[in-house]
């Protein structure tokens, strides 16, 4: 078979480790590997390149994706789907491994459902918000980056008696905030799933300061909506314009929250926005291993012609699930996880 690989959506550490594992296992099974450049755009425009042992060497520690990525949605382009199908057949491809999050895999699931497209999925996102898998690769690296940042902010917060607000990624869910907040000992964590109010957050900080602590760490997900006792709530975005998957560009809630905290409590407050640092650089060992196991599974699914499936982690086992199931709903932070974080607020 001629097996194509594409990476779509936001990049994350571990993508290259998946590419390596898919290629190595597929070669061992006698297949050829072709790289698709820049996500779905590569299949719309026919941007393919051969992938051989030289290209797939030294990839385990390498961040980003050697194939490039975009947020292109063929369903939003005139004739986009037809061009994907045309280029796929025209280049004599037999199967596709699509590595992506809810958007990229949503396209894969739809192409499979509507056209019997021979695709297998691998779940990627630093947000860890895909249902049907316990963890996505890239998440562990993002949590490690955030935890290290929180540790560093702790020492300077303590020196200056300040409140430090740390804004982390997480478009729909607060997994990164909760995990790094627990690991870093945050005093308040605000996430999209829990409508904790600004007033409650300030009260937690005041209580802590009354206990004799002069500094605090607040971790906030970019997707947390500023929520007030009055019931007022608003999402903070950088741009109103939507991408091809209908998402706004989030960011800036940390700045507004910091101002609110300073005004309401009188505690001097600073903000740090971690942004794309969370997605850059080398994957942790855990992400390299998970990405590798996903890659092998995806190659085996292709070899067995089990299309419309996605590699997933259930407990400690790598299994496969229907692609459609994986993108049906988001995996949000359950209340019992938030309760672990909350035990240390204030
Ligand atoms: O989906 C992953 C993610 O990192 C989100 O946490 C974040 O909102 C978004 O991507 C940022 O995307 P971009 O790379 O387009 O700035």
Coordinates of C-alpha atoms and ligand atoms in Angstrom, one line a residue:
X1 CA 0.0 0.0 0.0
X2 CA 0.9 3.6 -0.4
X3 CA 0.2 5.1 3.0
X4 CA -0.1 8.9 3.4
X5 CA 0.4 10.7 6.7
X6 CA -0.9 14.2 7.6
X7 CA -0.7 16.4 10.7
X8 CA -3.5 19.0 11.1
X9 CA -4.6 21.7 13.6
X10 CA -2.4 23.2 16.2
X11 CA 1.0 21.5 16.4
X12 CA 2.1 19.7 19.6
X13 CA 5.2 17.9 20.9
X14 CA 5.2 14.2 19.8
X15 CA 3.8 14.6 16.3
X16 CA 7.1 13.6 14.8
X17 CA 7.4 10.6 17.1
X18 CA 4.0 9.3 15.7
X19 CA 5.3 9.9 12.1
X20 CA 8.4 7.9 12.9
X21 CA 6.5 5.0 14.4
X22 CA 3.9 4.8 11.6
X23 CA 6.7 4.8 9.0
X24 CA 8.9 2.3 10.7
X25 CA 6.1 -0.2 11.3
X26 CA 4.6 0.3 7.8
X27 CA 8.0 -0.3 6.1
X28 CA 8.4 -3.5 8.1
X29 CA 5.0 -4.5 6.8
X30 CA 6.1 -3.8 3.2
X31 CA 4.2 -0.5 2.6
X32 CA 5.4 2.8 1.2
X33 CA 5.0 6.1 3.1
X34 CA 4.1 9.5 1.7
X35 CA 4.0 12.8 3.6
X36 CA 1.2 15.2 3.1
X37 CA 2.3 18.8 3.7
X38 CA 0.3 21.3 5.9
X39 CA -2.7 19.2 7.0
X40 CA -5.8 18.9 4.9
X41 CA -4.5 21.8 2.7
X42 CA -1.9 19.3 1.4
X43 CA -4.6 16.9 0.1
X44 CA -6.7 19.8 -1.3
X45 CA -3.7 21.2 -3.2
X46 CA -1.8 17.9 -3.9
X47 CA 1.3 18.8 -1.7
X48 CA 2.9 15.4 -1.2
X49 CA 6.5 14.4 -0.6
X50 CA 8.1 11.0 -0.2
X51 CA 9.2 10.0 3.3
X52 CA 12.1 7.7 3.5
X53 CA 14.5 6.6 6.2
X54 CA 16.6 9.8 5.9
X55 CA 13.6 12.0 6.5
X56 CA 12.3 9.9 9.4
X57 CA 15.6 9.9 11.3
X58 CA 16.2 11.7 14.5
X59 CA 12.6 12.5 15.1
X60 CA 11.9 11.3 18.6
X61 CA 13.1 14.4 20.4
X62 CA 12.0 16.9 17.7
X63 CA 9.1 19.2 18.5
X64 CA 6.6 20.6 15.9
X65 CA 5.9 18.5 12.8
X66 CA 8.2 17.9 9.9
X67 CA 5.1 17.8 7.6
X68 CA 3.8 21.3 8.6
X69 CA 0.3 21.9 9.7
X70 CA -2.7 24.2 9.0
X71 CA -6.3 24.6 10.2
X72 CA -7.6 24.0 6.7
X73 CA -11.1 22.5 6.5
X74 CA -11.9 21.0 3.0
X75 CA -15.6 21.2 3.8
X76 CA -15.3 25.0 4.0
X77 CA -13.6 25.3 0.6
X78 CA -15.4 25.3 -2.8
X79 CA -14.8 21.9 -4.3
X80 CA -12.4 21.1 -1.3
X81 CA -13.7 17.6 -0.7
X82 CA -13.7 16.7 -4.4
X83 CA -10.1 17.9 -4.7
X84 CA -9.1 15.8 -1.6
X85 CA -10.7 12.7 -3.2
X86 CA -9.2 13.5 -6.7
X87 CA -5.7 14.1 -5.4
X88 CA -5.8 11.0 -3.2
X89 CA -6.8 8.7 -6.0
X90 CA -4.7 10.5 -8.6
X91 CA -1.5 9.9 -6.6
X92 CA -2.4 6.3 -6.1
X93 CA -2.7 6.5 -2.4
X94 CA -4.4 3.6 -0.6
X95 CA -4.7 4.8 3.0
X96 CA -4.3 7.9 5.2
X97 CA -3.1 8.3 8.8
X98 CA -4.6 11.6 10.0
X99 CA -3.0 12.9 13.2
X100 CA -5.0 15.7 14.8
X101 CA -7.6 16.9 17.3
X102 CA -11.4 17.2 17.1
X103 CA -11.3 19.3 13.9
X104 CA -8.8 17.3 11.8
X105 CA -10.3 14.0 13.0
X106 CA -13.8 15.4 12.5
X107 CA -13.0 15.9 8.8
X108 CA -11.5 12.4 8.7
X109 CA -14.6 10.9 10.3
X110 CA -16.9 12.7 7.8
X111 CA -14.9 11.7 4.8
X112 CA -15.0 8.1 6.0
X113 CA -18.7 8.2 6.6
X114 CA -19.7 10.0 3.4
X115 CA -17.1 8.6 1.0
X116 CA -15.7 5.4 2.6
X117 CA -12.4 7.2 2.7
X118 CA -9.7 4.8 3.9
X119 CA -8.5 6.8 7.0
X120 CA -7.2 6.0 10.4
X121 CA -6.9 8.6 13.2
X122 CA -4.3 9.4 15.9
X123 CA -5.5 11.7 18.7
X124 CA -3.4 14.8 19.3
X125 CA -3.9 17.9 21.3
X126 CA -2.2 19.6 24.2
X127 CA -5.8 20.4 25.5
X128 CA -6.4 16.6 26.2
X129 CA -10.1 17.2 25.4
X130 CA -10.8 14.3 23.0
X131 CA -13.3 11.8 24.3
X132 CA -12.7 8.1 23.6
X133 CA -9.1 8.3 24.8
X134 CA -7.8 8.8 28.3
X135 CA -4.9 11.0 27.2
X136 CA -3.7 12.6 24.0
X137 CA 0.0 13.1 23.4
X138 CA 1.4 16.6 23.8
X139 CA -0.6 17.2 26.9
X140 CA 2.0 15.9 29.3
X141 CA 4.6 18.2 27.8
X142 CA 2.3 21.2 28.0
X143 CA 1.6 20.4 31.7
X144 CA 5.3 20.1 32.4
X145 CA 6.1 23.4 30.8
X146 CA 3.3 25.1 32.8
X147 CA 4.4 23.5 36.0
X148 CA 7.9 24.7 35.6
X149 CA 6.6 28.2 34.9
X150 CA 4.5 28.1 38.0
X151 CA 7.5 27.0 40.1
X152 CA 9.5 29.9 38.8
X153 CA 6.7 32.4 39.4
X154 CA 6.4 31.1 42.9
X155 CA 9.8 32.4 43.9
X156 CA 9.4 35.8 42.5
X157 CA 5.8 36.1 43.8
X158 CA 7.2 35.4 47.3
X159 CA 10.0 37.9 47.0
X160 CA 7.6 40.7 46.1
X161 CA 4.4 39.7 48.0
X162 CA 2.5 39.6 44.7
X163 CA -0.4 37.7 43.2
X164 CA 0.8 36.0 40.0
X165 CA -1.9 35.2 37.4
X166 CA -0.8 32.5 34.9
X167 CA -2.9 32.2 31.7
X168 CA -2.6 28.7 30.1
X169 CA -4.1 27.2 27.0
X170 CA -7.3 25.2 26.9
X171 CA -9.9 26.3 24.5
X172 CA -12.9 24.4 25.8
X173 CA -11.5 22.5 28.8
X174 CA -9.3 23.2 31.8
X175 CA -7.1 20.1 31.8
X176 CA -3.8 21.9 31.5
X177 CA -4.8 24.4 34.2
X178 CA -6.0 21.8 36.6
X179 CA -3.1 19.4 36.2
X180 CA -0.3 22.1 36.2
X181 CA -2.2 24.0 39.0
X182 CA -2.2 20.9 41.2
X183 CA 1.4 20.0 40.4
X184 CA 2.5 23.6 41.0
X185 CA 0.4 24.3 44.1
X186 CA -1.9 27.0 42.7
X187 CA -4.0 28.8 45.2
X188 CA -6.9 29.4 42.8
X189 CA -7.6 27.7 39.4
X190 CA -10.2 28.9 37.0
X191 CA -11.4 26.7 34.1
X192 CA -14.2 26.8 31.6
X193 CA -16.1 23.9 33.1
X194 CA -16.5 25.5 36.6
X195 CA -18.2 28.9 36.7
X196 CA -16.4 30.1 39.8
X197 CA -16.9 33.8 40.2
X198 CA -14.3 36.6 40.3
X199 CA -15.7 37.4 43.8
X200 CA -15.2 33.9 45.0
X201 CA -11.6 33.8 43.6
X202 CA -10.8 37.1 45.4
X203 CA -12.3 35.7 48.6
X204 CA -10.0 32.7 48.4
X205 CA -7.0 35.0 48.0
X206 CA -8.0 37.2 50.9
X207 CA -8.5 34.1 53.1
X208 CA -5.0 32.9 52.2
X209 CA -3.5 36.3 53.0
X210 CA -5.3 36.3 56.3
X211 CA -3.6 33.1 57.1
X212 CA -0.3 34.9 56.9
X213 CA 0.6 34.2 53.2
X214 CA 1.7 37.3 51.3
X215 CA 1.7 35.9 47.8
X216 CA -0.5 33.7 45.7
X217 CA -0.6 31.9 42.4
X218 CA -3.7 31.9 40.2
X219 CA -3.9 29.7 37.1
X220 CA -6.6 30.5 34.6
X221 CA -7.5 28.7 31.3
X222 CA -7.8 31.0 28.3
X223 CA -11.3 29.5 27.8
X224 CA -12.5 30.5 31.3
X225 CA -15.4 33.0 31.0
X226 CA -15.0 35.9 33.4
X227 CA -18.0 35.2 35.7
X228 CA -19.5 37.5 38.3
X229 CA -21.9 37.0 41.2
X230 CA -24.5 39.1 39.3
X231 CA -24.6 36.3 36.7
X232 CA -22.8 38.3 34.1
X233 CA -20.3 36.2 32.1
X234 CA -18.0 37.0 29.2
X235 CA -15.5 35.2 27.1
X236 CA -12.2 37.0 26.3
X237 CA -11.0 36.8 22.7
X238 CA -8.2 38.4 20.7
X239 CA -10.0 38.4 17.4
X240 CA -13.7 38.1 16.5
X241 CA -12.9 36.4 13.2
X242 CA -13.6 32.7 13.2
X243 CA -11.2 30.1 11.7
X244 CA -12.4 27.5 9.2
X245 CA -13.6 25.3 12.1
X246 CA -15.6 28.1 13.6
X247 CA -13.3 28.9 16.5
X248 CA -12.4 32.4 17.8
X249 CA -8.9 33.2 18.9
X250 CA -8.9 33.2 22.7
X251 CA -6.5 35.0 25.0
X252 CA -6.4 37.9 27.3
X253 CA -8.5 36.7 30.2
X254 CA -5.4 36.7 32.5
X255 CA -4.9 40.4 32.0
X256 CA -8.5 41.3 32.9
X257 CA -8.6 38.9 35.8
X258 CA -5.3 40.4 37.2
X259 CA -6.8 43.9 37.1
X260 CA -10.0 42.7 38.8
X261 CA -8.0 41.0 41.6
X262 CA -5.8 44.0 42.2
X263 CA -8.8 46.4 42.3
X264 CA -10.9 44.2 44.5
X265 CA -8.3 42.9 47.0
X266 CA -5.6 45.6 46.9
X267 CA -2.9 42.9 46.4
X268 CA -0.3 43.9 43.8
X269 CA -0.9 41.5 40.8
X270 CA 1.1 40.5 37.7
X271 CA 0.2 38.4 34.8
X272 CA 2.1 35.9 32.7
X273 CA 0.6 34.4 29.5
X274 CA 2.4 31.2 28.6
X275 CA 0.9 31.0 25.1
X276 CA 2.6 28.9 22.4
X277 CA 5.6 28.1 24.7
X278 CA 3.3 25.3 25.9
X279 CA 3.3 23.7 22.4
X280 CA 6.9 24.2 21.5
X281 CA 10.1 22.2 22.0
X282 CA 10.9 18.6 22.7
X283 CA 8.2 16.1 24.0
X284 CA 8.5 14.6 27.5
X285 CA 9.5 10.9 27.7
X286 CA 5.9 10.1 28.5
X287 CA 4.6 11.9 25.3
X288 CA 7.3 10.2 23.1
X289 CA 6.2 6.8 24.4
X290 CA 2.5 7.5 24.0
X291 CA 3.0 8.9 20.5
X292 CA 5.1 5.9 19.5
X293 CA 2.5 3.4 20.8
X294 CA -0.3 5.4 18.9
X295 CA 1.8 5.3 15.7
X296 CA 2.4 1.6 15.8
X297 CA -1.3 1.0 16.4
X298 CA -2.3 3.3 13.5
X299 CA 0.0 1.4 11.2
X300 CA -1.4 -1.9 12.3
X301 CA -5.0 -0.6 11.7
X302 CA -4.0 0.5 8.2
X303 CA -2.3 -2.9 7.5
X304 CA -5.5 -4.7 8.6
X305 CA -7.6 -2.3 6.5
X306 CA -9.6 -1.3 9.6
X307 CA -10.5 2.2 8.4
X308 CA -12.6 4.7 10.2
X309 CA -10.9 3.8 13.5
X310 CA -8.7 5.8 15.9
X311 CA -5.9 4.6 18.2
X312 CA -6.8 5.4 21.8
X313 CA -5.5 4.9 25.3
X314 CA -7.8 3.1 27.8
X315 CA -6.1 2.8 31.1
X316 CA -2.7 1.5 30.2
X317 CA -3.8 -0.3 27.0
X318 CA -3.7 1.0 23.4
X319 CA -7.0 0.1 21.8
X320 CA -9.0 1.3 18.7
X321 CA -12.3 3.1 18.7
X322 CA -14.6 4.4 15.9
X323 CA -13.4 7.8 14.7
X324 CA -17.0 9.1 14.9
X325 CA -17.1 8.3 18.6
X326 CA -13.9 10.2 19.2
X327 CA -15.2 13.4 17.9
X328 CA -18.7 13.1 19.1
X329 CA -18.2 15.0 22.3
X330 CA -15.5 16.9 24.3
X331 CA -13.8 15.4 27.3
X332 CA -14.3 18.0 30.0
X333 CA -12.7 18.1 33.5
X334 CA -15.0 16.1 35.8
X335 CA -16.0 17.7 39.2
X336 CA -13.9 15.1 41.2
X337 CA -10.7 16.3 39.4
X338 CA -11.5 19.9 40.1
X339 CA -12.2 18.9 43.8
X340 CA -8.6 17.7 44.0
X341 CA -7.4 21.2 43.0
X342 CA -10.0 23.0 45.1
X343 CA -8.8 21.3 48.3
X344 CA -5.8 23.7 48.2
X345 CA -7.6 26.9 47.3
X346 CA -7.4 29.8 49.7
Ligands
LIG1 O1 -6.1 23.3 20.3 C1 -4.9 23.5 20.8 C2 -4.6 25.0 21.1 O2 -3.3 25.1 21.6 C3 -5.6 25.6 22.1 O3 -5.3 25.4 23.4 C4 -5.5 27.1 21.7 O4 -6.7 27.8 22.0 C5 -5.3 27.0 20.2 O5 -4.7 25.8 19.9 C6 -4.4 28.1 19.7 O6 -4.3 28.0 18.4 P1 -3.3 28.8 17.4 O7 -2.1 28.0 17.1 O8 -4.1 29.0 16.1 O9 -2.9 30.1 18.1

